[in-house]
Amino acid sequence: MKTTPILLIDDHALFRSGIAMVLQASLECVEIFQAGSLEQALRLADIEPCLVLLDVQLQGVSGLEGIESLRRKWPVAKVVMVSAFDLSEVVSEAVERGALAFISKTERPERMLQQIRELLADDGAPAPRSVAISPRPRLTPRQCEVLDLLCQGLSNKMIGRRLNLSEHTVRGHVQAMLAALQVSSRSEAVFAARRLGLIR
């Protein structure tokens, strides 16, 4: 049976080996390759990864700076950003540079695995940046306002002040919006919103 090659690029060896063990134990027919830096990854020969899990903050060339190099070396590989930081500007830049998805290191392992399974199950080539990867969700005008401010990096409290809403009400809008976008974190929401063209 054909194996699916996955490349992990992360300069934290402990995190890298932990993720490799989880993927190896939970996914069928995968072959895991590891690199501690972008330079090391680009020197790998004789592999054609289907999926690249790329840490945002690498020593040397950062993950964000390396997306285009990875896409040139492996054009059909799906590049997925992995980060402990939930920053909308990081997510936006990753989308601009051609990353296909964003996974937070703070996610529960089962949620991370679900995202990876979905990416592997979609056997098409990476979508062009301008193409939506799923149907546009229906958001209320208020949810669109909240989403726009969330994408600017504002907290629920700051969004509430800007829109003259209670923090509790904003939290409700954020939860409804996450459900509509089928994501579980603010950074994933920003990523999805940029991909779907919901915000500029």
JSON list of C-alpha atoms in Angstrom, two decimals:
[
{"chain": "A", "resi": 1, "resn": "MET", "atom": "CA", "xyz": [0.00, 0.00, 0.00]},
{"chain": "A", "resi": 2, "resn": "LYS", "atom": "CA", "xyz": [1.27, 3.46, -0.92]},
{"chain": "A", "resi": 3, "resn": "THR", "atom": "CA", "xyz": [2.47, 5.60, 1.97]},
{"chain": "A", "resi": 4, "resn": "THR", "atom": "CA", "xyz": [1.73, 9.31, 2.35]},
{"chain": "A", "resi": 5, "resn": "PRO", "atom": "CA", "xyz": [4.85, 11.37, 3.05]},
{"chain": "A", "resi": 6, "resn": "ILE", "atom": "CA", "xyz": [4.48, 14.18, 5.60]},
{"chain": "A", "resi": 7, "resn": "LEU", "atom": "CA", "xyz": [7.28, 16.63, 6.35]},
{"chain": "A", "resi": 8, "resn": "LEU", "atom": "CA", "xyz": [7.52, 18.31, 9.78]},
{"chain": "A", "resi": 9, "resn": "ILE", "atom": "CA", "xyz": [9.67, 21.44, 9.96]},
{"chain": "A", "resi": 10, "resn": "ASP", "atom": "CA", "xyz": [10.13, 22.70, 13.52]},
{"chain": "A", "resi": 11, "resn": "ASP", "atom": "CA", "xyz": [13.23, 23.73, 15.44]},
{"chain": "A", "resi": 12, "resn": "HIS", "atom": "CA", "xyz": [11.88, 22.27, 18.71]},
{"chain": "A", "resi": 13, "resn": "ALA", "atom": "CA", "xyz": [12.96, 18.63, 18.56]},
{"chain": "A", "resi": 14, "resn": "LEU", "atom": "CA", "xyz": [10.65, 17.59, 21.40]},
{"chain": "A", "resi": 15, "resn": "PHE", "atom": "CA", "xyz": [7.55, 19.05, 19.73]},
{"chain": "A", "resi": 16, "resn": "ARG", "atom": "CA", "xyz": [8.61, 17.62, 16.37]},
{"chain": "A", "resi": 17, "resn": "SER", "atom": "CA", "xyz": [9.13, 14.09, 17.70]},
{"chain": "A", "resi": 18, "resn": "GLY", "atom": "CA", "xyz": [5.89, 14.28, 19.71]},
{"chain": "A", "resi": 19, "resn": "ILE", "atom": "CA", "xyz": [3.85, 15.27, 16.65]},
{"chain": "A", "resi": 20, "resn": "ALA", "atom": "CA", "xyz": [5.61, 12.60, 14.59]},
{"chain": "A", "resi": 21, "resn": "MET", "atom": "CA", "xyz": [4.66, 9.93, 17.15]},
{"chain": "A", "resi": 22, "resn": "VAL", "atom": "CA", "xyz": [1.03, 11.11, 17.25]},
{"chain": "A", "resi": 23, "resn": "LEU", "atom": "CA", "xyz": [0.75, 11.14, 13.45]},
{"chain": "A", "resi": 24, "resn": "GLN", "atom": "CA", "xyz": [2.46, 7.75, 13.09]},
{"chain": "A", "resi": 25, "resn": "ALA", "atom": "CA", "xyz": [0.18, 6.18, 15.70]},
{"chain": "A", "resi": 26, "resn": "SER", "atom": "CA", "xyz": [-3.06, 7.79, 14.49]},
{"chain": "A", "resi": 27, "resn": "LEU", "atom": "CA", "xyz": [-2.83, 7.88, 10.70]},
{"chain": "A", "resi": 28, "resn": "GLU", "atom": "CA", "xyz": [-2.59, 4.88, 8.41]},
{"chain": "A", "resi": 29, "resn": "CYS", "atom": "CA", "xyz": [0.19, 4.51, 5.85]},
{"chain": "A", "resi": 30, "resn": "VAL", "atom": "CA", "xyz": [2.07, 7.73, 6.57]},
{"chain": "A", "resi": 31, "resn": "GLU", "atom": "CA", "xyz": [5.80, 8.23, 6.40]},
{"chain": "A", "resi": 32, "resn": "ILE", "atom": "CA", "xyz": [7.07, 11.08, 8.56]},
{"chain": "A", "resi": 33, "resn": "PHE", "atom": "CA", "xyz": [10.14, 13.12, 7.63]},
{"chain": "A", "resi": 34, "resn": "GLN", "atom": "CA", "xyz": [11.58, 15.72, 9.99]},
{"chain": "A", "resi": 35, "resn": "ALA", "atom": "CA", "xyz": [13.75, 18.81, 9.66]},
{"chain": "A", "resi": 36, "resn": "GLY", "atom": "CA", "xyz": [14.91, 21.24, 12.32]},
{"chain": "A", "resi": 37, "resn": "SER", "atom": "CA", "xyz": [15.18, 24.19, 9.93]},
{"chain": "A", "resi": 38, "resn": "LEU", "atom": "CA", "xyz": [14.02, 25.35, 6.55]},
{"chain": "A", "resi": 39, "resn": "GLU", "atom": "CA", "xyz": [17.53, 25.00, 5.14]},
{"chain": "A", "resi": 40, "resn": "GLN", "atom": "CA", "xyz": [17.68, 21.39, 6.32]},
{"chain": "A", "resi": 41, "resn": "ALA", "atom": "CA", "xyz": [14.26, 20.67, 4.80]},
{"chain": "A", "resi": 42, "resn": "LEU", "atom": "CA", "xyz": [15.22, 22.12, 1.43]},
{"chain": "A", "resi": 43, "resn": "ARG", "atom": "CA", "xyz": [18.32, 19.89, 1.34]},
{"chain": "A", "resi": 44, "resn": "LEU", "atom": "CA", "xyz": [16.19, 16.73, 1.64]},
{"chain": "A", "resi": 45, "resn": "ALA", "atom": "CA", "xyz": [16.37, 14.67, -1.53]},
{"chain": "A", "resi": 46, "resn": "ASP", "atom": "CA", "xyz": [14.20, 11.85, -2.87]},
{"chain": "A", "resi": 47, "resn": "ILE", "atom": "CA", "xyz": [11.05, 12.84, -1.01]},
{"chain": "A", "resi": 48, "resn": "GLU", "atom": "CA", "xyz": [7.84, 14.36, -2.37]},
{"chain": "A", "resi": 49, "resn": "PRO", "atom": "CA", "xyz": [5.76, 15.31, 0.67]},
{"chain": "A", "resi": 50, "resn": "CYS", "atom": "CA", "xyz": [2.00, 15.56, 0.27]},
{"chain": "A", "resi": 51, "resn": "LEU", "atom": "CA", "xyz": [1.80, 17.74, 3.36]},
{"chain": "A", "resi": 52, "resn": "VAL", "atom": "CA", "xyz": [4.32, 20.08, 5.00]},
{"chain": "A", "resi": 53, "resn": "LEU", "atom": "CA", "xyz": [3.70, 21.16, 8.60]},
{"chain": "A", "resi": 54, "resn": "LEU", "atom": "CA", "xyz": [5.78, 24.31, 8.95]},
{"chain": "A", "resi": 55, "resn": "ASP", "atom": "CA", "xyz": [6.48, 26.15, 12.20]},
{"chain": "A", "resi": 56, "resn": "VAL", "atom": "CA", "xyz": [6.06, 29.92, 11.86]},
{"chain": "A", "resi": 57, "resn": "GLN", "atom": "CA", "xyz": [9.00, 30.82, 14.09]},
{"chain": "A", "resi": 58, "resn": "LEU", "atom": "CA", "xyz": [12.09, 28.97, 12.93]},
{"chain": "A", "resi": 59, "resn": "GLN", "atom": "CA", "xyz": [15.66, 29.95, 13.65]},
{"chain": "A", "resi": 60, "resn": "GLY", "atom": "CA", "xyz": [17.41, 31.23, 10.54]},
{"chain": "A", "resi": 61, "resn": "VAL", "atom": "CA", "xyz": [14.88, 31.63, 7.73]},
{"chain": "A", "resi": 62, "resn": "SER", "atom": "CA", "xyz": [11.42, 31.89, 9.32]},
{"chain": "A", "resi": 63, "resn": "GLY", "atom": "CA", "xyz": [8.52, 29.67, 8.32]},
{"chain": "A", "resi": 64, "resn": "LEU", "atom": "CA", "xyz": [6.71, 32.62, 6.74]},
{"chain": "A", "resi": 65, "resn": "GLU", "atom": "CA", "xyz": [9.75, 33.53, 4.64]},
{"chain": "A", "resi": 66, "resn": "GLY", "atom": "CA", "xyz": [10.17, 29.92, 3.58]},
{"chain": "A", "resi": 67, "resn": "ILE", "atom": "CA", "xyz": [6.68, 29.17, 2.24]},
{"chain": "A", "resi": 68, "resn": "GLU", "atom": "CA", "xyz": [7.53, 30.22, -1.31]},
{"chain": "A", "resi": 69, "resn": "SER", "atom": "CA", "xyz": [10.76, 28.18, -1.35]},
{"chain": "A", "resi": 70, "resn": "LEU", "atom": "CA", "xyz": [8.84, 25.09, -0.23]},
{"chain": "A", "resi": 71, "resn": "ARG", "atom": "CA", "xyz": [6.17, 25.67, -2.86]},
{"chain": "A", "resi": 72, "resn": "ARG", "atom": "CA", "xyz": [8.88, 25.96, -5.54]},
{"chain": "A", "resi": 73, "resn": "LYS", "atom": "CA", "xyz": [10.62, 22.73, -4.44]},
{"chain": "A", "resi": 74, "resn": "TRP", "atom": "CA", "xyz": [7.38, 20.75, -3.93]},
{"chain": "A", "resi": 75, "resn": "PRO", "atom": "CA", "xyz": [4.62, 22.45, -5.99]},
{"chain": "A", "resi": 76, "resn": "VAL", "atom": "CA", "xyz": [1.93, 19.89, -5.13]},
{"chain": "A", "resi": 77, "resn": "ALA", "atom": "CA", "xyz": [2.65, 19.82, -1.39]},
{"chain": "A", "resi": 78, "resn": "LYS", "atom": "CA", "xyz": [0.09, 21.41, 0.91]},
{"chain": "A", "resi": 79, "resn": "VAL", "atom": "CA", "xyz": [1.90, 23.84, 3.19]},
{"chain": "A", "resi": 80, "resn": "VAL", "atom": "CA", "xyz": [0.28, 24.22, 6.60]},
{"chain": "A", "resi": 81, "resn": "MET", "atom": "CA", "xyz": [1.49, 26.75, 9.15]},
{"chain": "A", "resi": 82, "resn": "VAL", "atom": "CA", "xyz": [1.83, 25.62, 12.77]},
{"chain": "A", "resi": 83, "resn": "SER", "atom": "CA", "xyz": [2.27, 28.14, 15.57]},
{"chain": "A", "resi": 84, "resn": "ALA", "atom": "CA", "xyz": [1.77, 28.70, 19.26]},
{"chain": "A", "resi": 85, "resn": "PHE", "atom": "CA", "xyz": [0.91, 32.32, 18.49]},
{"chain": "A", "resi": 86, "resn": "ASP", "atom": "CA", "xyz": [-2.65, 33.30, 17.67]},
{"chain": "A", "resi": 87, "resn": "LEU", "atom": "CA", "xyz": [-1.85, 36.51, 15.75]},
{"chain": "A", "resi": 88, "resn": "SER", "atom": "CA", "xyz": [-4.10, 37.66, 12.93]},
{"chain": "A", "resi": 89, "resn": "GLU", "atom": "CA", "xyz": [-1.24, 39.43, 11.12]},
{"chain": "A", "resi": 90, "resn": "VAL", "atom": "CA", "xyz": [0.79, 36.20, 11.07]},
{"chain": "A", "resi": 91, "resn": "VAL", "atom": "CA", "xyz": [-2.17, 34.27, 9.67]},
{"chain": "A", "resi": 92, "resn": "SER", "atom": "CA", "xyz": [-2.82, 36.96, 7.04]},
{"chain": "A", "resi": 93, "resn": "GLU", "atom": "CA", "xyz": [0.79, 36.95, 5.89]},
{"chain": "A", "resi": 94, "resn": "ALA", "atom": "CA", "xyz": [0.81, 33.14, 5.71]},
{"chain": "A", "resi": 95, "resn": "VAL", "atom": "CA", "xyz": [-2.24, 33.22, 3.41]},
{"chain": "A", "resi": 96, "resn": "GLU", "atom": "CA", "xyz": [-0.64, 35.91, 1.24]},
{"chain": "A", "resi": 97, "resn": "ARG", "atom": "CA", "xyz": [2.49, 33.80, 0.85]},
{"chain": "A", "resi": 98, "resn": "GLY", "atom": "CA", "xyz": [0.55, 30.68, -0.16]},
{"chain": "A", "resi": 99, "resn": "ALA", "atom": "CA", "xyz": [-0.06, 28.59, 2.97]},
{"chain": "A", "resi": 100, "resn": "LEU", "atom": "CA", "xyz": [-3.19, 26.47, 2.75]},
{"chain": "A", "resi": 101, "resn": "ALA", "atom": "CA", "xyz": [-4.15, 26.19, 6.41]},
{"chain": "A", "resi": 102, "resn": "PHE", "atom": "CA", "xyz": [-3.18, 27.16, 9.94]},
{"chain": "A", "resi": 103, "resn": "ILE", "atom": "CA", "xyz": [-2.99, 24.84, 12.96]},
{"chain": "A", "resi": 104, "resn": "SER", "atom": "CA", "xyz": [-2.45, 26.18, 16.46]},
{"chain": "A", "resi": 105, "resn": "LYS", "atom": "CA", "xyz": [0.00, 24.31, 18.69]},
{"chain": "A", "resi": 106, "resn": "THR", "atom": "CA", "xyz": [-2.48, 24.89, 21.52]},
{"chain": "A", "resi": 107, "resn": "GLU", "atom": "CA", "xyz": [-5.12, 22.73, 19.77]},
{"chain": "A", "resi": 108, "resn": "ARG", "atom": "CA", "xyz": [-6.13, 19.43, 21.33]},
{"chain": "A", "resi": 109, "resn": "PRO", "atom": "CA", "xyz": [-4.35, 16.54, 19.56]},
{"chain": "A", "resi": 110, "resn": "GLU", "atom": "CA", "xyz": [-7.63, 15.10, 18.26]},
{"chain": "A", "resi": 111, "resn": "ARG", "atom": "CA", "xyz": [-8.58, 18.45, 16.67]},
{"chain": "A", "resi": 112, "resn": "MET", "atom": "CA", "xyz": [-5.14, 18.74, 15.07]},
{"chain": "A", "resi": 113, "resn": "LEU", "atom": "CA", "xyz": [-5.46, 15.19, 13.72]},
{"chain": "A", "resi": 114, "resn": "GLN", "atom": "CA", "xyz": [-8.91, 15.96, 12.33]},
{"chain": "A", "resi": 115, "resn": "GLN", "atom": "CA", "xyz": [-7.53, 18.96, 10.43]},
{"chain": "A", "resi": 116, "resn": "ILE", "atom": "CA", "xyz": [-4.63, 16.91, 9.06]},
{"chain": "A", "resi": 117, "resn": "ARG", "atom": "CA", "xyz": [-6.97, 14.07, 8.01]},
{"chain": "A", "resi": 118, "resn": "GLU", "atom": "CA", "xyz": [-9.18, 16.57, 6.16]},
{"chain": "A", "resi": 119, "resn": "LEU", "atom": "CA", "xyz": [-6.18, 18.04, 4.35]},
{"chain": "A", "resi": 120, "resn": "LEU", "atom": "CA", "xyz": [-4.92, 14.59, 3.36]},
{"chain": "A", "resi": 121, "resn": "ALA", "atom": "CA", "xyz": [-8.39, 13.45, 2.25]},
{"chain": "A", "resi": 122, "resn": "ASP", "atom": "CA", "xyz": [-8.64, 16.40, -0.15]},
{"chain": "A", "resi": 123, "resn": "ASP", "atom": "CA", "xyz": [-6.42, 14.98, -2.88]},
{"chain": "A", "resi": 124, "resn": "GLY", "atom": "CA", "xyz": [-6.56, 18.01, -5.13]},
{"chain": "A", "resi": 125, "resn": "ALA", "atom": "CA", "xyz": [-3.61, 20.32, -5.64]},
{"chain": "A", "resi": 126, "resn": "PRO", "atom": "CA", "xyz": [-3.31, 23.34, -3.36]},
{"chain": "A", "resi": 127, "resn": "ALA", "atom": "CA", "xyz": [-5.96, 25.89, -4.20]},
{"chain": "A", "resi": 128, "resn": "PRO", "atom": "CA", "xyz": [-4.78, 29.10, -5.86]},
{"chain": "A", "resi": 129, "resn": "ARG", "atom": "CA", "xyz": [-4.72, 31.98, -3.40]},
{"chain": "A", "resi": 130, "resn": "SER", "atom": "CA", "xyz": [-7.68, 33.71, -5.00]},
{"chain": "A", "resi": 131, "resn": "VAL", "atom": "CA", "xyz": [-9.89, 30.61, -4.98]},
{"chain": "A", "resi": 132, "resn": "ALA", "atom": "CA", "xyz": [-12.18, 29.91, -2.05]},
{"chain": "A", "resi": 133, "resn": "ILE", "atom": "CA", "xyz": [-11.57, 26.48, -0.54]},
{"chain": "A", "resi": 134, "resn": "SER", "atom": "CA", "xyz": [-15.13, 26.04, 0.74]},
{"chain": "A", "resi": 135, "resn": "PRO", "atom": "CA", "xyz": [-18.52, 27.67, 0.22]},
{"chain": "A", "resi": 136, "resn": "ARG", "atom": "CA", "xyz": [-18.94, 31.15, 1.68]},
{"chain": "A", "resi": 137, "resn": "PRO", "atom": "CA", "xyz": [-20.66, 30.88, 5.05]},
{"chain": "A", "resi": 138, "resn": "ARG", "atom": "CA", "xyz": [-23.67, 33.03, 5.84]},
{"chain": "A", "resi": 139, "resn": "LEU", "atom": "CA", "xyz": [-22.73, 35.60, 8.44]},
{"chain": "A", "resi": 140, "resn": "THR", "atom": "CA", "xyz": [-25.01, 38.30, 9.81]},
{"chain": "A", "resi": 141, "resn": "PRO", "atom": "CA", "xyz": [-23.96, 41.92, 9.22]},
{"chain": "A", "resi": 142, "resn": "ARG", "atom": "CA", "xyz": [-23.00, 42.16, 12.91]},
{"chain": "A", "resi": 143, "resn": "GLN", "atom": "CA", "xyz": [-20.90, 38.98, 12.69]},
{"chain": "A", "resi": 144, "resn": "CYS", "atom": "CA", "xyz": [-19.13, 40.47, 9.66]},
{"chain": "A", "resi": 145, "resn": "GLU", "atom": "CA", "xyz": [-18.32, 43.59, 11.70]},
{"chain": "A", "resi": 146, "resn": "VAL", "atom": "CA", "xyz": [-17.00, 41.45, 14.56]},
{"chain": "A", "resi": 147, "resn": "LEU", "atom": "CA", "xyz": [-14.98, 39.33, 12.12]},
{"chain": "A", "resi": 148, "resn": "ASP", "atom": "CA", "xyz": [-13.42, 42.41, 10.54]},
{"chain": "A", "resi": 149, "resn": "LEU", "atom": "CA", "xyz": [-12.30, 43.73, 13.95]},
{"chain": "A", "resi": 150, "resn": "LEU", "atom": "CA", "xyz": [-11.14, 40.28, 15.07]},
{"chain": "A", "resi": 151, "resn": "CYS", "atom": "CA", "xyz": [-8.97, 40.13, 11.94]},
{"chain": "A", "resi": 152, "resn": "GLN", "atom": "CA", "xyz": [-7.40, 43.41, 13.01]},
{"chain": "A", "resi": 153, "resn": "GLY", "atom": "CA", "xyz": [-6.27, 41.64, 16.19]},
{"chain": "A", "resi": 154, "resn": "LEU", "atom": "CA", "xyz": [-8.74, 43.25, 18.61]},
{"chain": "A", "resi": 155, "resn": "SER", "atom": "CA", "xyz": [-9.78, 41.45, 21.79]},
{"chain": "A", "resi": 156, "resn": "ASN", "atom": "CA", "xyz": [-13.45, 40.80, 22.62]},
{"chain": "A", "resi": 157, "resn": "LYS", "atom": "CA", "xyz": [-13.34, 43.71, 25.07]},
{"chain": "A", "resi": 158, "resn": "MET", "atom": "CA", "xyz": [-11.96, 46.10, 22.42]},
{"chain": "A", "resi": 159, "resn": "ILE", "atom": "CA", "xyz": [-14.46, 44.87, 19.82]},
{"chain": "A", "resi": 160, "resn": "GLY", "atom": "CA", "xyz": [-17.24, 45.51, 22.34]},
{"chain": "A", "resi": 161, "resn": "ARG", "atom": "CA", "xyz": [-16.04, 49.07, 22.91]},
{"chain": "A", "resi": 162, "resn": "ARG", "atom": "CA", "xyz": [-15.75, 49.72, 19.18]},
{"chain": "A", "resi": 163, "resn": "LEU", "atom": "CA", "xyz": [-19.26, 48.38, 18.44]},
{"chain": "A", "resi": 164, "resn": "ASN", "atom": "CA", "xyz": [-20.86, 49.52, 21.70]},
{"chain": "A", "resi": 165, "resn": "LEU", "atom": "CA", "xyz": [-21.65, 45.92, 22.75]},
{"chain": "A", "resi": 166, "resn": "SER", "atom": "CA", "xyz": [-21.06, 44.02, 25.97]},
{"chain": "A", "resi": 167, "resn": "GLU", "atom": "CA", "xyz": [-18.12, 41.63, 26.04]},
{"chain": "A", "resi": 168, "resn": "HIS", "atom": "CA", "xyz": [-20.61, 38.79, 26.63]},
{"chain": "A", "resi": 169, "resn": "THR", "atom": "CA", "xyz": [-22.51, 39.72, 23.45]},
{"chain": "A", "resi": 170, "resn": "VAL", "atom": "CA", "xyz": [-19.28, 39.89, 21.45]},
{"chain": "A", "resi": 171, "resn": "ARG", "atom": "CA", "xyz": [-18.29, 36.46, 22.77]},
{"chain": "A", "resi": 172, "resn": "GLY", "atom": "CA", "xyz": [-21.63, 35.11, 21.51]},
{"chain": "A", "resi": 173, "resn": "HIS", "atom": "CA", "xyz": [-21.04, 36.60, 18.05]},
{"chain": "A", "resi": 174, "resn": "VAL", "atom": "CA", "xyz": [-17.51, 35.16, 17.97]},
{"chain": "A", "resi": 175, "resn": "GLN", "atom": "CA", "xyz": [-18.77, 31.66, 18.90]},
{"chain": "A", "resi": 176, "resn": "ALA", "atom": "CA", "xyz": [-21.52, 31.81, 16.24]},
{"chain": "A", "resi": 177, "resn": "MET", "atom": "CA", "xyz": [-18.98, 33.02, 13.70]},
{"chain": "A", "resi": 178, "resn": "LEU", "atom": "CA", "xyz": [-16.52, 30.21, 14.53]},
{"chain": "A", "resi": 179, "resn": "ALA", "atom": "CA", "xyz": [-19.34, 27.70, 14.06]},
{"chain": "A", "resi": 180, "resn": "ALA", "atom": "CA", "xyz": [-20.35, 29.26, 10.72]},
{"chain": "A", "resi": 181, "resn": "LEU", "atom": "CA", "xyz": [-16.75, 29.17, 9.49]},
{"chain": "A", "resi": 182, "resn": "GLN", "atom": "CA", "xyz": [-16.35, 25.60, 10.87]},
{"chain": "A", "resi": 183, "resn": "VAL", "atom": "CA", "xyz": [-13.23, 26.51, 12.84]},
{"chain": "A", "resi": 184, "resn": "SER", "atom": "CA", "xyz": [-12.34, 26.37, 16.52]},
{"chain": "A", "resi": 185, "resn": "SER", "atom": "CA", "xyz": [-9.97, 29.27, 17.13]},
{"chain": "A", "resi": 186, "resn": "ARG", "atom": "CA", "xyz": [-9.66, 32.96, 16.33]},
{"chain": "A", "resi": 187, "resn": "SER", "atom": "CA", "xyz": [-6.54, 32.40, 14.22]},
{"chain": "A", "resi": 188, "resn": "GLU", "atom": "CA", "xyz": [-8.33, 29.74, 12.14]},
{"chain": "A", "resi": 189, "resn": "ALA", "atom": "CA", "xyz": [-11.23, 32.19, 11.70]},
{"chain": "A", "resi": 190, "resn": "VAL", "atom": "CA", "xyz": [-8.84, 34.84, 10.36]},
{"chain": "A", "resi": 191, "resn": "PHE", "atom": "CA", "xyz": [-7.28, 32.28, 8.03]},
{"chain": "A", "resi": 192, "resn": "ALA", "atom": "CA", "xyz": [-10.67, 31.11, 6.74]},
{"chain": "A", "resi": 193, "resn": "ALA", "atom": "CA", "xyz": [-11.94, 34.69, 6.34]},
{"chain": "A", "resi": 194, "resn": "ARG", "atom": "CA", "xyz": [-8.91, 35.68, 4.26]},
{"chain": "A", "resi": 195, "resn": "ARG", "atom": "CA", "xyz": [-9.15, 32.51, 2.14]},
{"chain": "A", "resi": 196, "resn": "LEU", "atom": "CA", "xyz": [-12.87, 32.97, 1.51]},
{"chain": "A", "resi": 197, "resn": "GLY", "atom": "CA", "xyz": [-12.53, 36.65, 0.66]},
{"chain": "A", "resi": 198, "resn": "LEU", "atom": "CA", "xyz": [-14.79, 37.70, 3.53]},
{"chain": "A", "resi": 199, "resn": "ILE", "atom": "CA", "xyz": [-12.38, 40.46, 4.47]},
{"chain": "A", "resi": 200, "resn": "ARG", "atom": "CA", "xyz": [-9.84, 42.49, 2.54]}
]
